[in-house]
PDB file of C-alpha atoms in Angstrom:
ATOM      1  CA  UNK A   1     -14.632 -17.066   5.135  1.00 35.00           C
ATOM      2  CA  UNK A   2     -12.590 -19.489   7.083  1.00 36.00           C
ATOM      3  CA  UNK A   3     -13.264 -23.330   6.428  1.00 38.00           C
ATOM      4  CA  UNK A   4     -12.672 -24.476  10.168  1.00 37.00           C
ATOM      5  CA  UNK A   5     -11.588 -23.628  13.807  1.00 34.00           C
ATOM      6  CA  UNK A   6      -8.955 -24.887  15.753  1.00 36.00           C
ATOM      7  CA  UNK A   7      -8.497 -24.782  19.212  1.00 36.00           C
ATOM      8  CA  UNK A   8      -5.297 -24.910  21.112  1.00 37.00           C
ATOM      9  CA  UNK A   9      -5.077 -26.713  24.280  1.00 37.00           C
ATOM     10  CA  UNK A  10      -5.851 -23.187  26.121  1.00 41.00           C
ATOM     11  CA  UNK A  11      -9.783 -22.861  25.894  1.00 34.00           C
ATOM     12  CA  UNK A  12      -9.456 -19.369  25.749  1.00 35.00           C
ATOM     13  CA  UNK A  13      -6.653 -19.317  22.571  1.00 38.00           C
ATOM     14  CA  UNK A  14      -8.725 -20.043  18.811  1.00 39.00           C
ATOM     15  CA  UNK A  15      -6.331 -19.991  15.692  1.00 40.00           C
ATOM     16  CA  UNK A  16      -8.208 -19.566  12.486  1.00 42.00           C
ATOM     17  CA  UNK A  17      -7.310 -21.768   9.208  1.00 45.00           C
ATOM     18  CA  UNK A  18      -7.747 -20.247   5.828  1.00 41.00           C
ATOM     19  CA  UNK A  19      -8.674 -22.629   3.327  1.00 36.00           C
ATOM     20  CA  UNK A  20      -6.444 -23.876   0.239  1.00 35.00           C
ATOM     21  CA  UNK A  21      -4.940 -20.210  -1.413  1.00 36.00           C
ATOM     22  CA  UNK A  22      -5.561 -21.787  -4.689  1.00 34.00           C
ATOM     23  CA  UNK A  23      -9.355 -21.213  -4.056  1.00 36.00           C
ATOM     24  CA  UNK A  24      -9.271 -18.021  -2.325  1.00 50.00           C
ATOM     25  CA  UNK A  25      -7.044 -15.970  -4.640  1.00 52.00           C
ATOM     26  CA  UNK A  26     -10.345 -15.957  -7.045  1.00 56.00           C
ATOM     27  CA  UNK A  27     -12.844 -12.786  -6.129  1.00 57.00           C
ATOM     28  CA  UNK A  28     -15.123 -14.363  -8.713  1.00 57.00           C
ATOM     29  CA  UNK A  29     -14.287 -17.106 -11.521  1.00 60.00           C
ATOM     30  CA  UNK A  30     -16.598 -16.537 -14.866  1.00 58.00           C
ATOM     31  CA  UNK A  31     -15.433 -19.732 -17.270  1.00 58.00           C
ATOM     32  CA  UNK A  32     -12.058 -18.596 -18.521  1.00 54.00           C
ATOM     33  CA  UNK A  33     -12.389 -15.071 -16.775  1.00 55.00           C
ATOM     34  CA  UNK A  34     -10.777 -15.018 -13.480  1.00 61.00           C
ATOM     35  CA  UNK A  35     -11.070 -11.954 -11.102  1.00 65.00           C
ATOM     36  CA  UNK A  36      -8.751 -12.028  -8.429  1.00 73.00           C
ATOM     37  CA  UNK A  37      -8.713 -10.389  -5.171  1.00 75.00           C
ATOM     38  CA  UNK A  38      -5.547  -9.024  -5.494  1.00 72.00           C
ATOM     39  CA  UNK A  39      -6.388  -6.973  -8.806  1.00 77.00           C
ATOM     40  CA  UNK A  40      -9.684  -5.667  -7.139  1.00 83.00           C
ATOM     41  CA  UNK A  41      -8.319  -4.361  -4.415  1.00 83.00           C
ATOM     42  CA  UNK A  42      -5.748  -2.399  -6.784  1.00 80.00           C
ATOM     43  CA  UNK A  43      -9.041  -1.687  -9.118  1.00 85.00           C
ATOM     44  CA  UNK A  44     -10.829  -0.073  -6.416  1.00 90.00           C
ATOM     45  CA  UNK A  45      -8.108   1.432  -4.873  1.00 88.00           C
ATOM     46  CA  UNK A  46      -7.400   3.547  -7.971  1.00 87.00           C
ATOM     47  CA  UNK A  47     -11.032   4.105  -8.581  1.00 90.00           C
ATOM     48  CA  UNK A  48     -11.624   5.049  -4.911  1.00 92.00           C
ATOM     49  CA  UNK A  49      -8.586   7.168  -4.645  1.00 90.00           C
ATOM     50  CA  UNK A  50      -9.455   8.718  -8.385  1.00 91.00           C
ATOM     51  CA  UNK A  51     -13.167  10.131  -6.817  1.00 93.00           C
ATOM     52  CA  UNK A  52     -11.464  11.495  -3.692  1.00 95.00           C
ATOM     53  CA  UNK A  53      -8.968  13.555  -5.085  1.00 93.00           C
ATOM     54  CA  UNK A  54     -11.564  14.895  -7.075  1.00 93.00           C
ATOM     55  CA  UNK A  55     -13.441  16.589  -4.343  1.00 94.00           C
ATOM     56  CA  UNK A  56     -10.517  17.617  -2.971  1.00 94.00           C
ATOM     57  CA  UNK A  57      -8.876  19.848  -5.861  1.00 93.00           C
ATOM     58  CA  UNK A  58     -12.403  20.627  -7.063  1.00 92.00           C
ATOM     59  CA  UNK A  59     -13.352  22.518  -2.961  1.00 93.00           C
ATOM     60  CA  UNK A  60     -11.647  25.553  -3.339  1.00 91.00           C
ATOM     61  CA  UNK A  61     -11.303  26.491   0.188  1.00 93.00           C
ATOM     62  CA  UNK A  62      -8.603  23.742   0.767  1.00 94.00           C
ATOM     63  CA  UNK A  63      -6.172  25.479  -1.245  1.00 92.00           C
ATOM     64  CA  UNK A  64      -4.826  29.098  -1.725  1.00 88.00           C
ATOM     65  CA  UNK A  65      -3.375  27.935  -5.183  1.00 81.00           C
ATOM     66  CA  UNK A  66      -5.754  25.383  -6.954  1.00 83.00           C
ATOM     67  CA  UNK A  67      -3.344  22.690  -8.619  1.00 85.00           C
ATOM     68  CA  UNK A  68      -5.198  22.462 -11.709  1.00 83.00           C
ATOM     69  CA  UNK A  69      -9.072  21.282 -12.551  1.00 84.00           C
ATOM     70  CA  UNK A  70     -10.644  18.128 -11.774  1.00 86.00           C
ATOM     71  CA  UNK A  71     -10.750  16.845 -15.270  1.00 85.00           C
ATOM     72  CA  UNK A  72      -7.315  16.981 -15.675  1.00 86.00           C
ATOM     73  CA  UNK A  73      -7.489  14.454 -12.905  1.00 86.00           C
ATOM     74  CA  UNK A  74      -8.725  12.039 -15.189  1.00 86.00           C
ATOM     75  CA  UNK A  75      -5.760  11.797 -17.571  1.00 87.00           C
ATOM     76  CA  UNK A  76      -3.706  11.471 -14.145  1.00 87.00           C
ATOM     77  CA  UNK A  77      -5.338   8.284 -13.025  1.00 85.00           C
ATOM     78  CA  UNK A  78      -4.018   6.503 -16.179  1.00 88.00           C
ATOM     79  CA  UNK A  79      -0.292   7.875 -15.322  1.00 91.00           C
ATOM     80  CA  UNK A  80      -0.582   6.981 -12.111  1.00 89.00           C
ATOM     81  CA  UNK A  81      -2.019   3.559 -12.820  1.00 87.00           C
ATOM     82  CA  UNK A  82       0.810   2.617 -15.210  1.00 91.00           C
ATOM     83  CA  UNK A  83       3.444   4.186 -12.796  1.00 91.00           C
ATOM     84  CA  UNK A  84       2.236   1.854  -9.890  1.00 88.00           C
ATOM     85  CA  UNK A  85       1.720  -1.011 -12.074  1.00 87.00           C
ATOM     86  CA  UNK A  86       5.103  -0.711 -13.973  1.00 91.00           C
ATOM     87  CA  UNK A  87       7.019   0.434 -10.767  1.00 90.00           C
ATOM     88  CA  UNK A  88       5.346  -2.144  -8.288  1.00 86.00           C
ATOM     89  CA  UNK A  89       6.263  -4.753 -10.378  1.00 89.00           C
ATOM     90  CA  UNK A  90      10.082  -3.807 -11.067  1.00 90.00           C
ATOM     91  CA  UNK A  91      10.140  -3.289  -7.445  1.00 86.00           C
ATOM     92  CA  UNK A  92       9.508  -6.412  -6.650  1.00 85.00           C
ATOM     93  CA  UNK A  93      11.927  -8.056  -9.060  1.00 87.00           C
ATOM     94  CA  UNK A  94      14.575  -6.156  -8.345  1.00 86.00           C
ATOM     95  CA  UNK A  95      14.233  -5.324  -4.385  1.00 82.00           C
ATOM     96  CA  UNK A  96      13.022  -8.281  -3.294  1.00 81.00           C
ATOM     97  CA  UNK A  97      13.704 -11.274  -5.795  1.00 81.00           C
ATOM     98  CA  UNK A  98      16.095 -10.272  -8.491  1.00 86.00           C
ATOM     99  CA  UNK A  99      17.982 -13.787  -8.131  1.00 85.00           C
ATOM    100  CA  UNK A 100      14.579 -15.705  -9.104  1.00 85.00           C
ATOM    101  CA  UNK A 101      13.552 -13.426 -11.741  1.00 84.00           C
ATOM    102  CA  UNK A 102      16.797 -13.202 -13.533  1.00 86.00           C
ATOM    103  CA  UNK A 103      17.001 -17.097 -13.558  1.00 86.00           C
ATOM    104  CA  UNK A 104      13.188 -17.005 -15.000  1.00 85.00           C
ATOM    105  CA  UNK A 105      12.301 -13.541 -16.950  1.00 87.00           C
ATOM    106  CA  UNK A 106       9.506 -15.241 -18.654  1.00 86.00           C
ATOM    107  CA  UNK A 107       7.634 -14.366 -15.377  1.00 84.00           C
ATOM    108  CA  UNK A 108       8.594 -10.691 -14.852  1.00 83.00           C
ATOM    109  CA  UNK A 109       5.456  -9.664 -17.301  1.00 83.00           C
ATOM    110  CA  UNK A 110       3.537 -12.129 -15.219  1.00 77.00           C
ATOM    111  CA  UNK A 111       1.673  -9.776 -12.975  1.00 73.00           C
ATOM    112  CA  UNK A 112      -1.507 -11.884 -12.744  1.00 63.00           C
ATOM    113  CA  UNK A 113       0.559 -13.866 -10.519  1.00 64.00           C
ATOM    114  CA  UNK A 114       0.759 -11.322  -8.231  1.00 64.00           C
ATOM    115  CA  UNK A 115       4.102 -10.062  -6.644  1.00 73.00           C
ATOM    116  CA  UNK A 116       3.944  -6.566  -6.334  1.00 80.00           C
ATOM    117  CA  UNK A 117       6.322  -4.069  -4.423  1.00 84.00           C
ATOM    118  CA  UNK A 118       4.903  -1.110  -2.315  1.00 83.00           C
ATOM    119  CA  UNK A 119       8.023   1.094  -2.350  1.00 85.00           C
ATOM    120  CA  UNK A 120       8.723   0.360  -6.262  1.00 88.00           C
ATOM    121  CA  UNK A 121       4.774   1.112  -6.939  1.00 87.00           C
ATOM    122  CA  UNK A 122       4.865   4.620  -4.421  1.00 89.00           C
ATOM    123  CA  UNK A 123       8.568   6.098  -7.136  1.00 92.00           C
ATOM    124  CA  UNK A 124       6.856   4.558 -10.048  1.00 92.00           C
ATOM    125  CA  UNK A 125       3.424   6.800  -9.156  1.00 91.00           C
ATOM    126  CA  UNK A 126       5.329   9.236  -7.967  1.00 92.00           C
ATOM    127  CA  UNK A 127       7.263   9.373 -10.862  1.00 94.00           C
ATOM    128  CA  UNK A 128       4.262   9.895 -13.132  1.00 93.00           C
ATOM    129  CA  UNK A 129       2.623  12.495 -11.168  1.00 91.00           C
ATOM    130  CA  UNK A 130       6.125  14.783 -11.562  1.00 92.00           C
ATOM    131  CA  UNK A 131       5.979  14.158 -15.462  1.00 93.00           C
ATOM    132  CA  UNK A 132       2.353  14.893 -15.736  1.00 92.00           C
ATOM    133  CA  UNK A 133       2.463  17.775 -13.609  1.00 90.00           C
ATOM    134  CA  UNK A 134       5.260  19.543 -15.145  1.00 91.00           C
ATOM    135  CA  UNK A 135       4.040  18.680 -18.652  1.00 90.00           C
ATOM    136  CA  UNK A 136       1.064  20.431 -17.773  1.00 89.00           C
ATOM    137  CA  UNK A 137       2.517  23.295 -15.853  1.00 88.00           C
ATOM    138  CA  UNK A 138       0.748  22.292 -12.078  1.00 88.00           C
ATOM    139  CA  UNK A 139       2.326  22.829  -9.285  1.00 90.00           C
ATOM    140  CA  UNK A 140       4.189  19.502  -8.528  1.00 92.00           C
ATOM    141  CA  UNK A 141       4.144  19.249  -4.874  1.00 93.00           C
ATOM    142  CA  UNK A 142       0.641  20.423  -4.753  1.00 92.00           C
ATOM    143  CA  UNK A 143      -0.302  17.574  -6.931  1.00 91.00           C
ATOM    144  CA  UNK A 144       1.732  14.934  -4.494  1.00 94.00           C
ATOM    145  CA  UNK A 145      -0.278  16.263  -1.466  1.00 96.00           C
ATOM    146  CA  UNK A 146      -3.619  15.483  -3.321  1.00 94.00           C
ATOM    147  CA  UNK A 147      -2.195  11.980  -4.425  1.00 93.00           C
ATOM    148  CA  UNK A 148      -0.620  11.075  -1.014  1.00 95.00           C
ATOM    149  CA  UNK A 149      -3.865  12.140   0.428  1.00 96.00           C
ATOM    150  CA  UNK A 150      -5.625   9.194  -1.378  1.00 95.00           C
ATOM    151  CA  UNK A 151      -2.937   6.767  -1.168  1.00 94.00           C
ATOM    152  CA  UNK A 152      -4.374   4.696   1.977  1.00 96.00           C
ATOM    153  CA  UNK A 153      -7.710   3.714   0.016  1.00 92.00           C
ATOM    154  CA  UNK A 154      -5.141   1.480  -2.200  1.00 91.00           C
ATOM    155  CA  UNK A 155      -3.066   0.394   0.566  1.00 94.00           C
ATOM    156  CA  UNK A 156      -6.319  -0.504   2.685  1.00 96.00           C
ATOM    157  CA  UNK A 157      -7.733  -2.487   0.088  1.00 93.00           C
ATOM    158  CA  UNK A 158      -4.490  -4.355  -1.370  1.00 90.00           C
ATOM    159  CA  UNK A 159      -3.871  -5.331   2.479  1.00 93.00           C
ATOM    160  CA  UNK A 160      -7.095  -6.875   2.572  1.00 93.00           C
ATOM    161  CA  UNK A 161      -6.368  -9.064  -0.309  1.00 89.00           C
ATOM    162  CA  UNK A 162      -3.015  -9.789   1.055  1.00 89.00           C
ATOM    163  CA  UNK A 163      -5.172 -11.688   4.183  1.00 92.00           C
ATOM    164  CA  UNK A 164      -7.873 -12.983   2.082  1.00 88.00           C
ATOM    165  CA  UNK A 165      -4.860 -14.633  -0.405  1.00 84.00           C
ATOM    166  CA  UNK A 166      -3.331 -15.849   2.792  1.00 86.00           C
ATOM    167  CA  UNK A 167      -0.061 -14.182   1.696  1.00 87.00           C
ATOM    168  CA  UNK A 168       2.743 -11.936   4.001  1.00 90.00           C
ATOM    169  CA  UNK A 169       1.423 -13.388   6.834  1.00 93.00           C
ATOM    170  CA  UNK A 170       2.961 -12.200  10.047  1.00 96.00           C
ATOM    171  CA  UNK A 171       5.710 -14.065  12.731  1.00 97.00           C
ATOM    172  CA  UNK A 172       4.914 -16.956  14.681  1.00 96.00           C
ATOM    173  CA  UNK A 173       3.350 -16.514  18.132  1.00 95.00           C
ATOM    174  CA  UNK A 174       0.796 -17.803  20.746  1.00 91.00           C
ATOM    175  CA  UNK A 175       0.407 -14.837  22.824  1.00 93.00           C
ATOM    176  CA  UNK A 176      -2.629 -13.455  20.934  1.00 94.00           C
ATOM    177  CA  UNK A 177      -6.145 -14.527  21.100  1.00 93.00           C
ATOM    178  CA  UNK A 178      -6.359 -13.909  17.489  1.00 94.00           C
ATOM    179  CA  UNK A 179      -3.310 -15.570  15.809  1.00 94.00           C
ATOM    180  CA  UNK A 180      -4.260 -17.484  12.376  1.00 93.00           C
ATOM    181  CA  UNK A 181      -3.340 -20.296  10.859  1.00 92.00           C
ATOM    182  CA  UNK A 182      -3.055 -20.116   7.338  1.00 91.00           C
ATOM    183  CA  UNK A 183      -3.202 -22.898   4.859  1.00 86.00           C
ATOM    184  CA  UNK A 184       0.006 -22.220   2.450  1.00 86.00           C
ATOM    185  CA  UNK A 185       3.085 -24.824   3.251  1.00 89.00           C
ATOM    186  CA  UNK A 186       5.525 -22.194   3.317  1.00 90.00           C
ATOM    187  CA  UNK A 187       3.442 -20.675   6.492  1.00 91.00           C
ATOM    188  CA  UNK A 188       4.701 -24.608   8.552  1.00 92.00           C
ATOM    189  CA  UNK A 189       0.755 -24.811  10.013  1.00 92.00           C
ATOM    190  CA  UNK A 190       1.868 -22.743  13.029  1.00 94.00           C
ATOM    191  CA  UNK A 191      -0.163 -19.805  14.805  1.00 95.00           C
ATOM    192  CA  UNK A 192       0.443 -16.321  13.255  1.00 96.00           C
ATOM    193  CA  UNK A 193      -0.116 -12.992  13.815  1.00 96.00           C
ATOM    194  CA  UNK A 194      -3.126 -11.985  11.043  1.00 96.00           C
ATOM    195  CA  UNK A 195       0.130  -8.994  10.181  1.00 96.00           C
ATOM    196  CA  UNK A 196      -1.732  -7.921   6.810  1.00 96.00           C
ATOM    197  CA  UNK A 197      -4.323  -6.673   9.054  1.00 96.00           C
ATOM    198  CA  UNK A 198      -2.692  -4.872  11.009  1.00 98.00           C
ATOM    199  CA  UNK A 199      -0.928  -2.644   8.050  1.00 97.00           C
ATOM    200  CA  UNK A 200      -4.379  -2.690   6.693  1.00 97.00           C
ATOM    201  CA  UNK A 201      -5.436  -0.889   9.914  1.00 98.00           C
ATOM    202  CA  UNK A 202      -2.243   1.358  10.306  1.00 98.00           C
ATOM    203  CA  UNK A 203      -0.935   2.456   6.886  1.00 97.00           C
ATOM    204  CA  UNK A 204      -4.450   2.283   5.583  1.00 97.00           C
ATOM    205  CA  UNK A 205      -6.952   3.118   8.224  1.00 97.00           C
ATOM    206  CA  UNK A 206      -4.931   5.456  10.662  1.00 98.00           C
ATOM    207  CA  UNK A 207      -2.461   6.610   8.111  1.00 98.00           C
ATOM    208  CA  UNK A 208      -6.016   7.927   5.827  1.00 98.00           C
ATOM    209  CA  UNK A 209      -7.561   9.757   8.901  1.00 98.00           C
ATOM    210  CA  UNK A 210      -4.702  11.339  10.065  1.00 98.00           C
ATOM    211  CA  UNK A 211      -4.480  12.788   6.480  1.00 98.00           C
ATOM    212  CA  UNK A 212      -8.012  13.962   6.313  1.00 97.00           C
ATOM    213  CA  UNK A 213      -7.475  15.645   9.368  1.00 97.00           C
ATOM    214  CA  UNK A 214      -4.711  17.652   8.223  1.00 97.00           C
ATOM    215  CA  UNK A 215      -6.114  18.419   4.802  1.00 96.00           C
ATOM    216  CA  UNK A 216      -9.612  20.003   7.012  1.00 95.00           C
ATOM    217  CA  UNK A 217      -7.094  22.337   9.299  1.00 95.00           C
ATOM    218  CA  UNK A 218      -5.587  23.359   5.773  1.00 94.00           C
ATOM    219  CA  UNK A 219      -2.698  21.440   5.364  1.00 95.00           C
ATOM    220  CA  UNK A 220      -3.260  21.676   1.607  1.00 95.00           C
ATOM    221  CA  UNK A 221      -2.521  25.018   1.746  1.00 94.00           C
ATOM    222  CA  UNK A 222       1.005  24.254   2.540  1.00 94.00           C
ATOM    223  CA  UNK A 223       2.826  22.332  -0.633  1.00 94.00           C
ATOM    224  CA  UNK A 224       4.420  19.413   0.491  1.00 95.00           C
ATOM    225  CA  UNK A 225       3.098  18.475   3.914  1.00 96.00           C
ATOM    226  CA  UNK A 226       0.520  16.210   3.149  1.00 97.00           C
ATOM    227  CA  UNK A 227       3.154  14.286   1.055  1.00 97.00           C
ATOM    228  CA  UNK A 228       5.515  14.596   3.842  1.00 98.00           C
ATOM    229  CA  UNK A 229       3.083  13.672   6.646  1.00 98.00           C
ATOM    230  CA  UNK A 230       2.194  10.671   4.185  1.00 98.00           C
ATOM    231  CA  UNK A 231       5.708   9.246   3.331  1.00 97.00           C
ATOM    232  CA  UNK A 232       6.636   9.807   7.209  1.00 98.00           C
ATOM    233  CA  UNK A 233       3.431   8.400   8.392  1.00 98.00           C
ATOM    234  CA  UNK A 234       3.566   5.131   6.264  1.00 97.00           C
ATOM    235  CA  UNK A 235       7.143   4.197   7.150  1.00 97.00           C
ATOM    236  CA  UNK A 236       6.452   4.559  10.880  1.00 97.00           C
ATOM    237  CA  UNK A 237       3.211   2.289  10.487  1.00 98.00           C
ATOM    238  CA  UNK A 238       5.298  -0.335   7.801  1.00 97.00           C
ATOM    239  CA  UNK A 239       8.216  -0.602  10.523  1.00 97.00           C
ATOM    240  CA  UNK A 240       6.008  -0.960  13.354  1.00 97.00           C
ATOM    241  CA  UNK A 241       3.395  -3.754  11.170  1.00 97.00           C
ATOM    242  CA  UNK A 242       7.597  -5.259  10.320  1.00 97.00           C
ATOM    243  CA  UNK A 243       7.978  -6.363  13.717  1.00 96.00           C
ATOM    244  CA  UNK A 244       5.333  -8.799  13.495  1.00 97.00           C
ATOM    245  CA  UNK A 245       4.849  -9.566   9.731  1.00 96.00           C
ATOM    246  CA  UNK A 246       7.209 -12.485   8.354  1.00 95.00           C
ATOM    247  CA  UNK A 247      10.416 -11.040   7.232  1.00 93.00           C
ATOM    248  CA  UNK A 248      10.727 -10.476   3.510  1.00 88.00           C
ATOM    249  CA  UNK A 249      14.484 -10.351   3.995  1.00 89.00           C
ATOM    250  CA  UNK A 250      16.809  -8.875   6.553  1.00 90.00           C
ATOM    251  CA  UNK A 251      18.620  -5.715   5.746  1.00 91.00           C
ATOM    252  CA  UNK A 252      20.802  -6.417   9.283  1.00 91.00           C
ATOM    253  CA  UNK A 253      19.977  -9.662  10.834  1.00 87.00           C
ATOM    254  CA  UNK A 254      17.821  -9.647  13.640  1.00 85.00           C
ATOM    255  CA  UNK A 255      17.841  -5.714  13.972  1.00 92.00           C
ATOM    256  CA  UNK A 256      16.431  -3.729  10.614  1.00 95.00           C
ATOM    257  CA  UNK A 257      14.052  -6.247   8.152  1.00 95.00           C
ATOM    258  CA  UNK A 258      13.994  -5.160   4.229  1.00 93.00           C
ATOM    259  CA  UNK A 259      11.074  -3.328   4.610  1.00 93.00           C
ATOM    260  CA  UNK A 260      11.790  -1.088   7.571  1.00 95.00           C
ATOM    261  CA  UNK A 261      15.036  -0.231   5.691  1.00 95.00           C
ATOM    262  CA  UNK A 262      12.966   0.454   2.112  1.00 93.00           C
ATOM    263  CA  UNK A 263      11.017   2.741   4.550  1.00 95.00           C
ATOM    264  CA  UNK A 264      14.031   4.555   5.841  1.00 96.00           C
ATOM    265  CA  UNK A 265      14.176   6.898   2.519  1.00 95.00           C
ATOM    266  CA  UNK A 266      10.541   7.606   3.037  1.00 96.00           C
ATOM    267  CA  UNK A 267      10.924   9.065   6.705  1.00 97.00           C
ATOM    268  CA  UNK A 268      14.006  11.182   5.806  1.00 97.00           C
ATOM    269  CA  UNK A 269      12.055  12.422   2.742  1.00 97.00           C
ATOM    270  CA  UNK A 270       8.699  12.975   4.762  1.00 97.00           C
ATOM    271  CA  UNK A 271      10.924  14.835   7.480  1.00 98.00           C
ATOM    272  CA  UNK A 272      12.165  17.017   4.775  1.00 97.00           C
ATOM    273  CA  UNK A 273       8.847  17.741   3.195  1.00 97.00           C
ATOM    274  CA  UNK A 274       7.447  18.908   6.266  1.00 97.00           C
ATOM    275  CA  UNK A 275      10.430  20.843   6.899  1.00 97.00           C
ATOM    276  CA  UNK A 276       9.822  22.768   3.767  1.00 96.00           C
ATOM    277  CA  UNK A 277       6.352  22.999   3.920  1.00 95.00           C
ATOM    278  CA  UNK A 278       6.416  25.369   7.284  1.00 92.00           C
ATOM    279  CA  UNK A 279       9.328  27.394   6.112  1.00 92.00           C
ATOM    280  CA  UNK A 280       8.858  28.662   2.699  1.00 82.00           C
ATOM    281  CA  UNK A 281       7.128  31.811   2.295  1.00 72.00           C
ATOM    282  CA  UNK A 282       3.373  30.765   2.011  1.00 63.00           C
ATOM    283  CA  UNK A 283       2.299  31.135  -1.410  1.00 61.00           C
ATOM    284  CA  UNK A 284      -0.032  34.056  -2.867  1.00 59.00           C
ATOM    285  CA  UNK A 285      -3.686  33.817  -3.209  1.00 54.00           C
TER     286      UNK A 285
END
């Protein structure tokens, strides 16, 4: 996986170096057919999240209203694949690069470039799943729970492909046994912290267990609170991965980066979610 070691004069300190990215974005290169990591981990992700939230509307004792059948589930994965697709990518040109992108729209369609934004993929799915649930008459924040509760298989996975790209690597440091070198110019061949890990472990890992927990003690049965618990959970795990990934940007210098602040919406929404959840009138069998 890694094409050499380095060690730092303290024995006891090894820094990883990722080889060239132009040779690791490729999953698998079939003559003019390249598979990137980046748009398996989004594959899967889907896929993965699709299969889940099919067992979970289709065991009835998780819900005291079933939102819907798991077929219609089906027609949702395409929504929700063109809402994250669509919105992830107009997030990131106009959150995080609109200056770039304006001076060069020939590349906004680009997407097999990569540059995707979390936040503007989460309103674009979210988004979809609204329209498709009202258009079908299913209970809208019944449907969010079942989505949020997949969510972290796509995050996971996308994470992963962040570290093998060698992309939105973390700050600088030598304080950590495992800090990483990684091969792109931009990253000035110093020791990092490995940051896409980290959310990979805490938005994705810990963020998808707390969630199955809830949905087993019947938080399903409450509309809104796995959505809440979600939106809450992931900006408390994205700030906290923020203060050791490389900034994208800083919303106030020094104190709140661009994606702690995108985050902020998420936490107030979350909060309210939860909020409603435990103090509406539970609904009727």
């Amino acid at each position: 996986m890694y094409d050499q070691f380095i060690t730092l004069p303290d024995p006891t300190t090894v820094l990883f170096q990722a080889g060239p990215v132009a040779l690791r974005i490729y999953a698998l290169e079939i003559g003019p057919v390249l598979i990137r990591w980046y748009a398996l981990g989004y594959i899967f992700g889907l896929l993965g999240g699709w299969w889940y939230a099919r067992r979970l509307v289709a065991n009835t004792s998780l819900w005291t209203v079933q939102p819907g059948t798991p077929a219609q589930l089906d027609d949702l994965l395409i929504w929700v694949t063109l809402g994250v697709v669509l919105g992830g990518r107009l997030g990131q040109v106009l959150l995080y690069a609109p200056g770039y992108y304006f001076a060069n729209p020939w590349e906004i369609p680009q997407i097999w470039h990569g540059g995707m934004a979390f936040h503007g993929g989460l309103i674009g799915a979210t988004l979809a799943i609204v329209v498709y649930a009202w258009a079908n008459r299913i209970p809208v924040l019944s449907y969010l729970d079942v989505i949020s509760a997949v969510a972290p298989f796509g995050i996971f996975l996308v994470r992963i492909a962040n570290f093998i790209n060698g992309e939105l690597w973390g700050r600088e440091t030598t304080d950590v046994p495992w800090a990483m070198i990684f091969s792109d110019p931009e990253a000035g061949g110093v020791p990092r912290h490995p940051s896409q890990l980290y959310e990979a472990a805490t938005e994705g890992i810990l963020l998808f267990v707390v969630l199955l927990a809830l949905t087993r003690l019947g938080g399903l049965k409450r509309p809104g609170l796995i959505a809440g618990v979600f939106g809450l959970g992931y900006a408390a795990a994205r700030s906290f991965c923020e203060q050791y990934r490389e900034p994208d940007g800083w919303a106030i210098k020094e104190l709140l980066t661009i994606g702690q602040a995108y985050s902020l919406p998420m936490a107030i929404i979350g909060i309210g979610l939860i909020l409603n959840a435990f103090l509406r009138k539970p609904q009727p069998a």
